[in-house]
Coordinates of N, CA and C in Angstrom, one line a residue:
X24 N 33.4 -27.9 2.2 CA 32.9 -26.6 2.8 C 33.4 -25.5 2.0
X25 N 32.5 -24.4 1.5 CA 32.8 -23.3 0.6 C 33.5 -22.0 1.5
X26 N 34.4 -21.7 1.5 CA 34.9 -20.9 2.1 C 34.6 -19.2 1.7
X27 N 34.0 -18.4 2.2 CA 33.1 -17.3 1.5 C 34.2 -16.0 2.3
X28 N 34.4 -15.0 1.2 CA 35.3 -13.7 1.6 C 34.3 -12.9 3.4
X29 N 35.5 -12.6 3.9 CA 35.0 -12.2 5.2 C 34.1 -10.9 5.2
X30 N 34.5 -10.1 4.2 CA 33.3 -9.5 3.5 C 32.4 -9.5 3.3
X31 N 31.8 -11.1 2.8 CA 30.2 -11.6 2.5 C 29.5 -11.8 4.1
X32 N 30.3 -11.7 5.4 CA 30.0 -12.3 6.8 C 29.8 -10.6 7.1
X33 N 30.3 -9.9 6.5 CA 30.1 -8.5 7.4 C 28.9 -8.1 7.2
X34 N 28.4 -8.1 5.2 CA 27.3 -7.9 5.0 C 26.0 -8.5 4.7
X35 N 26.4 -10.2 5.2 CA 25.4 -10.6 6.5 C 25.0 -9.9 7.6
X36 N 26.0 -9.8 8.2 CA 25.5 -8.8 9.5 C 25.2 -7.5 9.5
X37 N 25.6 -6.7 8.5 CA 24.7 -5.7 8.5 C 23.1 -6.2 8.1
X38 N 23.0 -6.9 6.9 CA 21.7 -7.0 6.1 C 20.3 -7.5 8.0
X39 N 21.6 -8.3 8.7 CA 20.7 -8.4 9.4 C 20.3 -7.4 10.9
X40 N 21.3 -6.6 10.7 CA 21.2 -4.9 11.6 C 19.6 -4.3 10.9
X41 N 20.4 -4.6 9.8 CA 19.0 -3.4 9.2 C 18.0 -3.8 9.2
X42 N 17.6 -5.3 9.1 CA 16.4 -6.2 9.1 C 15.7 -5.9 10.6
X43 N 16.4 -5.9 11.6 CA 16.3 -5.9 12.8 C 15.8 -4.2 13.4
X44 N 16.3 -2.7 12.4 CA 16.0 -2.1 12.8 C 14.9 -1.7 11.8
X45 N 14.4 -2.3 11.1 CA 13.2 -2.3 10.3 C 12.0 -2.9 10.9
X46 N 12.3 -3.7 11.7 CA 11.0 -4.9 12.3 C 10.7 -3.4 13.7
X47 N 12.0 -3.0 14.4 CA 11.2 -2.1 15.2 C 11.3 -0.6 14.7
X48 N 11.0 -0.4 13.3 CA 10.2 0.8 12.5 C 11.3 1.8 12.6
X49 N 12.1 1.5 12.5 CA 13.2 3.1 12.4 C 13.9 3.2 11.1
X50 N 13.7 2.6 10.5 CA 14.2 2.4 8.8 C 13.3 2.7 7.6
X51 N 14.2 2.6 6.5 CA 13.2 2.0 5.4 C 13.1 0.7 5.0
X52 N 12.0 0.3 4.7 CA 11.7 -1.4 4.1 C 12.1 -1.2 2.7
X53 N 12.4 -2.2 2.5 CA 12.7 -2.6 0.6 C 12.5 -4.2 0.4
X54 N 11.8 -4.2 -0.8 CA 12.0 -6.0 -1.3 C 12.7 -5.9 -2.6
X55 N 13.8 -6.9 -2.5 CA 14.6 -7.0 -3.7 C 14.0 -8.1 -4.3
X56 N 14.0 -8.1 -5.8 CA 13.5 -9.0 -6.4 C 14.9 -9.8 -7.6
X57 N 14.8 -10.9 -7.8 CA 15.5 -11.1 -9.2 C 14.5 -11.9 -10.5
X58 N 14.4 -11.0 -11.4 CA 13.6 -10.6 -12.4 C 14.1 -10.4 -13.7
X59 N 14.4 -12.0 -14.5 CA 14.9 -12.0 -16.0 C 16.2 -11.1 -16.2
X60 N 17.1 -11.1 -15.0 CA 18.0 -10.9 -15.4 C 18.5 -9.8 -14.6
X61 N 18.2 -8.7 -13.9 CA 18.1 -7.6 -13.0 C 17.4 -7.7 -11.7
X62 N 17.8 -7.0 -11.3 CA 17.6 -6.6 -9.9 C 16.3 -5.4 -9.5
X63 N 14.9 -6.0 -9.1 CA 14.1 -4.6 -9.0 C 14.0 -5.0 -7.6
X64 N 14.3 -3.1 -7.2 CA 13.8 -3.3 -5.8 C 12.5 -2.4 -5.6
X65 N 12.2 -2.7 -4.5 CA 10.5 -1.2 -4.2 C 10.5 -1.0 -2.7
X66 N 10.5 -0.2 -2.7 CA 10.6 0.6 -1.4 C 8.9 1.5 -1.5
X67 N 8.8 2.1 -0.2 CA 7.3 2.0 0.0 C 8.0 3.4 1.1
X68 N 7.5 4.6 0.1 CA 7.7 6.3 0.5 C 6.7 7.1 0.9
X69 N 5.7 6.9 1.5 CA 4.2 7.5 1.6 C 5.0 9.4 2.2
X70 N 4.1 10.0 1.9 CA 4.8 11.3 2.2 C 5.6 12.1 1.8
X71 N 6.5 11.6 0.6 CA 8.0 11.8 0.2 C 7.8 12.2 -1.2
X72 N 8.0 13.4 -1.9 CA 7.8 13.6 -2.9 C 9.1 13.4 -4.0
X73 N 8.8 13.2 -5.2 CA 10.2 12.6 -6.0 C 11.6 13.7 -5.8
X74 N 11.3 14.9 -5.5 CA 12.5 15.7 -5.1 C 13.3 15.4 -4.3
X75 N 12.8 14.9 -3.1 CA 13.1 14.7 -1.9 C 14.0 13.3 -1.6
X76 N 14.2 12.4 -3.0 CA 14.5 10.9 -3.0 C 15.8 11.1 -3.8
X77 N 16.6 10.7 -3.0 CA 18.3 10.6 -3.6 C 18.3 8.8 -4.5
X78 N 18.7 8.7 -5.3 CA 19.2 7.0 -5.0 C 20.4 7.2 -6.1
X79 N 21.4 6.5 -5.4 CA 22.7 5.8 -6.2 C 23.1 4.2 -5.9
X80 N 23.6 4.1 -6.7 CA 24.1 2.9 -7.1 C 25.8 2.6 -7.5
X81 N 26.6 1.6 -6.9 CA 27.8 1.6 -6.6 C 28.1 0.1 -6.9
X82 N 28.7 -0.6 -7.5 CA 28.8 -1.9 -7.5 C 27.6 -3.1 -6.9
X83 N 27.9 -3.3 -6.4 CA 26.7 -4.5 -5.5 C 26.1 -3.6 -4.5
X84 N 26.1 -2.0 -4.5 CA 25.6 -1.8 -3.1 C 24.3 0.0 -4.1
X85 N 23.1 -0.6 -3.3 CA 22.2 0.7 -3.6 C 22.0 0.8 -2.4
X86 N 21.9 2.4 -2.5 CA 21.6 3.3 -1.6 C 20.4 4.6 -1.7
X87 N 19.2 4.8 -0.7 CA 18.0 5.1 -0.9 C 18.5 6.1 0.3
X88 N 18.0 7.8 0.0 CA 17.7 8.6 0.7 C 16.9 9.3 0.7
X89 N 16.2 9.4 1.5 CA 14.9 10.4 1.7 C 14.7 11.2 2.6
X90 N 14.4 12.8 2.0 CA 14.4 14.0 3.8 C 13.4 14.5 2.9
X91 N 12.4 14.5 4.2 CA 11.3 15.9 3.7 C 11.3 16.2 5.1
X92 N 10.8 17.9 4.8 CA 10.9 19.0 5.7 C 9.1 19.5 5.7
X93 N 8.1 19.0 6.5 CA 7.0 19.6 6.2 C 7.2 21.1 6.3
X94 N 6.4 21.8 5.5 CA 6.3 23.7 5.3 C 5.3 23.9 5.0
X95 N 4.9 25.0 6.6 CA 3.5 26.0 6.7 C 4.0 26.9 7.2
X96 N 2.8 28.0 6.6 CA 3.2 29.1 6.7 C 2.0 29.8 7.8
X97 N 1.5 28.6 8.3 CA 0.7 29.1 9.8 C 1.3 29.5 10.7
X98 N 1.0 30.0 12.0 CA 1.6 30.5 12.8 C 1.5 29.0 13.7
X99 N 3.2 29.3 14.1 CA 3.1 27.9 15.5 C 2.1 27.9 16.3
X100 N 1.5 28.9 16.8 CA 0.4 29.2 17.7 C -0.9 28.8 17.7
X101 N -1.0 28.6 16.2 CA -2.2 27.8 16.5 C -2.4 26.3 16.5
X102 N -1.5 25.6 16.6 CA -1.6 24.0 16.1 C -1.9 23.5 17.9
X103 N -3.1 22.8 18.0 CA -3.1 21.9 19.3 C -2.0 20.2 19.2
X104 N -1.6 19.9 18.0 CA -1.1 19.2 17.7 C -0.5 19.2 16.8
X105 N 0.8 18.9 16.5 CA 1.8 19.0 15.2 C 2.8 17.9 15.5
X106 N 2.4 16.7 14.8 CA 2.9 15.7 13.9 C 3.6 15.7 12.9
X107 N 3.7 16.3 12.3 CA 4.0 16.0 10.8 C 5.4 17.0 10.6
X108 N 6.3 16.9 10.5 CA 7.4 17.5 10.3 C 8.3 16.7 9.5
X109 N 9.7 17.2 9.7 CA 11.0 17.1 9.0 C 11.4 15.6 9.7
X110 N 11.1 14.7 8.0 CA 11.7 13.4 8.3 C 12.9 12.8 7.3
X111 N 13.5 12.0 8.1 CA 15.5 10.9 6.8 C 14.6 9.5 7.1
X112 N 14.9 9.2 5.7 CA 15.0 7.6 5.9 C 16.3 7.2 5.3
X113 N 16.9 6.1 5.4 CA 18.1 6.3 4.4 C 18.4 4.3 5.1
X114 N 18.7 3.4 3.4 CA 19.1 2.7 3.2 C 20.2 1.8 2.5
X115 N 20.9 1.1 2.6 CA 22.0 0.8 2.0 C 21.7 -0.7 1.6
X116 N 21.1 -1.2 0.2 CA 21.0 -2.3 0.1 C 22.2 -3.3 -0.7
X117 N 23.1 -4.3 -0.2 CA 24.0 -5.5 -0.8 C 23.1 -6.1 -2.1
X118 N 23.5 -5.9 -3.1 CA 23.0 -7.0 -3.8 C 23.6 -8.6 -4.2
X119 N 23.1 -9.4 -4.9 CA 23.7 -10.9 -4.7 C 24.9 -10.5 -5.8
X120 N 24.8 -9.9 -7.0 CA 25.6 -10.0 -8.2 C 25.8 -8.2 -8.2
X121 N 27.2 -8.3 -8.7 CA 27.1 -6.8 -9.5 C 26.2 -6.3 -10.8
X122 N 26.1 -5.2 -10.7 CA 24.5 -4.6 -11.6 C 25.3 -3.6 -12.8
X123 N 24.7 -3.2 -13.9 CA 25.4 -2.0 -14.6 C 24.4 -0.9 -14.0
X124 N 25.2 -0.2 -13.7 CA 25.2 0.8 -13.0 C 24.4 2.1 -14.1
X125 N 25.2 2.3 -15.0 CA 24.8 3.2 -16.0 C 23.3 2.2 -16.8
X126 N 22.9 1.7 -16.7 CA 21.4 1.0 -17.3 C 20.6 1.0 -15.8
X127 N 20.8 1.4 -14.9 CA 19.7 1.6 -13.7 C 18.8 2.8 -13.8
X128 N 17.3 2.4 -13.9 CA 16.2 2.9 -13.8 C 16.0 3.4 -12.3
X129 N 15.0 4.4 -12.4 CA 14.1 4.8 -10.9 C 13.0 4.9 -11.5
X130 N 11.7 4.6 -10.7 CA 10.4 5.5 -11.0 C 9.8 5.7 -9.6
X131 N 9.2 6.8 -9.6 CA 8.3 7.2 -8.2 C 7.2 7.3 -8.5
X132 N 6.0 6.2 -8.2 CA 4.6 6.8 -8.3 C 3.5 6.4 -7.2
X133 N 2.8 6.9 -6.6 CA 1.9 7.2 -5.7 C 3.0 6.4 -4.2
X134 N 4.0 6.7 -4.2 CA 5.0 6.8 -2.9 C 5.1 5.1 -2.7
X135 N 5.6 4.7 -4.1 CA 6.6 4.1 -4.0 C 7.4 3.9 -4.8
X136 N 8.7 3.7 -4.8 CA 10.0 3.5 -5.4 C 10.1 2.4 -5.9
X137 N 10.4 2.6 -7.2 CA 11.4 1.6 -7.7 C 12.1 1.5 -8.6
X138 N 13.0 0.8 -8.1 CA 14.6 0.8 -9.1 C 15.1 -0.2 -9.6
X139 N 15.4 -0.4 -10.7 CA 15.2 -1.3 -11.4 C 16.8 -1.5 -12.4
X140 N 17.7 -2.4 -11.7 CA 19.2 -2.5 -11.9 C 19.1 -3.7 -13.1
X141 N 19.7 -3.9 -13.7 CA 20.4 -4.9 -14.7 C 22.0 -5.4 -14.3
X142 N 21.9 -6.7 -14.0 CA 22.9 -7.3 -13.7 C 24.3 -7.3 -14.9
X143 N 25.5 -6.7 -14.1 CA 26.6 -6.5 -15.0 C 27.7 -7.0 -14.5
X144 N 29.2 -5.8 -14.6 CA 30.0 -6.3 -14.2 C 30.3 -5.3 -13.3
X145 N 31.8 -4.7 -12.3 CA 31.8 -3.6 -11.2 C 32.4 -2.7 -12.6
X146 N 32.1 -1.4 -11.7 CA 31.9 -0.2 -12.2 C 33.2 0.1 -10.8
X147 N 34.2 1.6 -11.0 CA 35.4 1.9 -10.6 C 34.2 3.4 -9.3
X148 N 33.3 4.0 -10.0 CA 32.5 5.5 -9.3 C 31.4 4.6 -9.1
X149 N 30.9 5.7 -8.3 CA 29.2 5.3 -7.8 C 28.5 6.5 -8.8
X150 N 27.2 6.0 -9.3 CA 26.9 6.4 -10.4 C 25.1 6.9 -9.9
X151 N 24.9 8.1 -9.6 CA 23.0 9.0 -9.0 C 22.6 8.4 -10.6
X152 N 20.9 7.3 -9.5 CA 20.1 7.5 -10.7 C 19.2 8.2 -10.7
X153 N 18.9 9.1 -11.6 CA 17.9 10.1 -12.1 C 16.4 9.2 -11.6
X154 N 15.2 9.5 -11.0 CA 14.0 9.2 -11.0 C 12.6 9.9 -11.6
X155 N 12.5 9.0 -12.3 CA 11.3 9.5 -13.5 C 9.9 9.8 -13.1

């Protein structure tokens, strides 16, 4: 029997918190891939413009934030219906292996993300990647 740090049991149970508050839509989705050697993940941002998208990366753990604030300059008075406002998404993905941190990519195009890590060794800081 492999005896696994109680650490790897916690973030089981988050991965499956989050899984769980993703199935009833209050999260963001992400699929992690492993791909020749790195880690790509894609997350799926409809609405969210590349300003608005934080991501960093910290040893085994990415993290995805997203706030947009819709802005008109109509008068509240006329809307019979208003939807569309000020929304967070925000996620915290475990990866299987430590990534280098300073070789992680972003790109954002037609609202979706992806980030695209290279498996390394731990890094001491958490390290914002720029999105292209």
């Amino acid at each position: 029997m492999t005896r696994g740090s109680p650490f790897d049991e916690l973030e089981r149970l988050l991965d499956k918190m989050n899984d769980a508050r993703e199935r009833a839509g209050g999260g963001l989705a992400v699929d992690v891939e492993d791909v020749d050697g790195e880690f790509v993940v894609t997350a799926d941002l409809p609405g969210f413009a590349k300003d608005d998208i934080d991501v960093e990366v910290h040893e085994r753990t990415l993290r995805v934030d997203a706030r947009h604030e819709e802005e008109t300059d109509a008068d509240e008075d006329n809307y019979v219906r208003r939807e569309r406002s000020k929304r967070s998404l925000s996620r915290s993905v475990t990866l299987p292996e430590e990534v280098d941190e300073a070789a992680a990519t972003a790109s954002f195009e037609n609202g979706v993300l992806t980030v695209t890590l290279p498996k390394s060794h731990a890094s001491e800081e958490s390290t914002s990647v720029d999105i292209e």
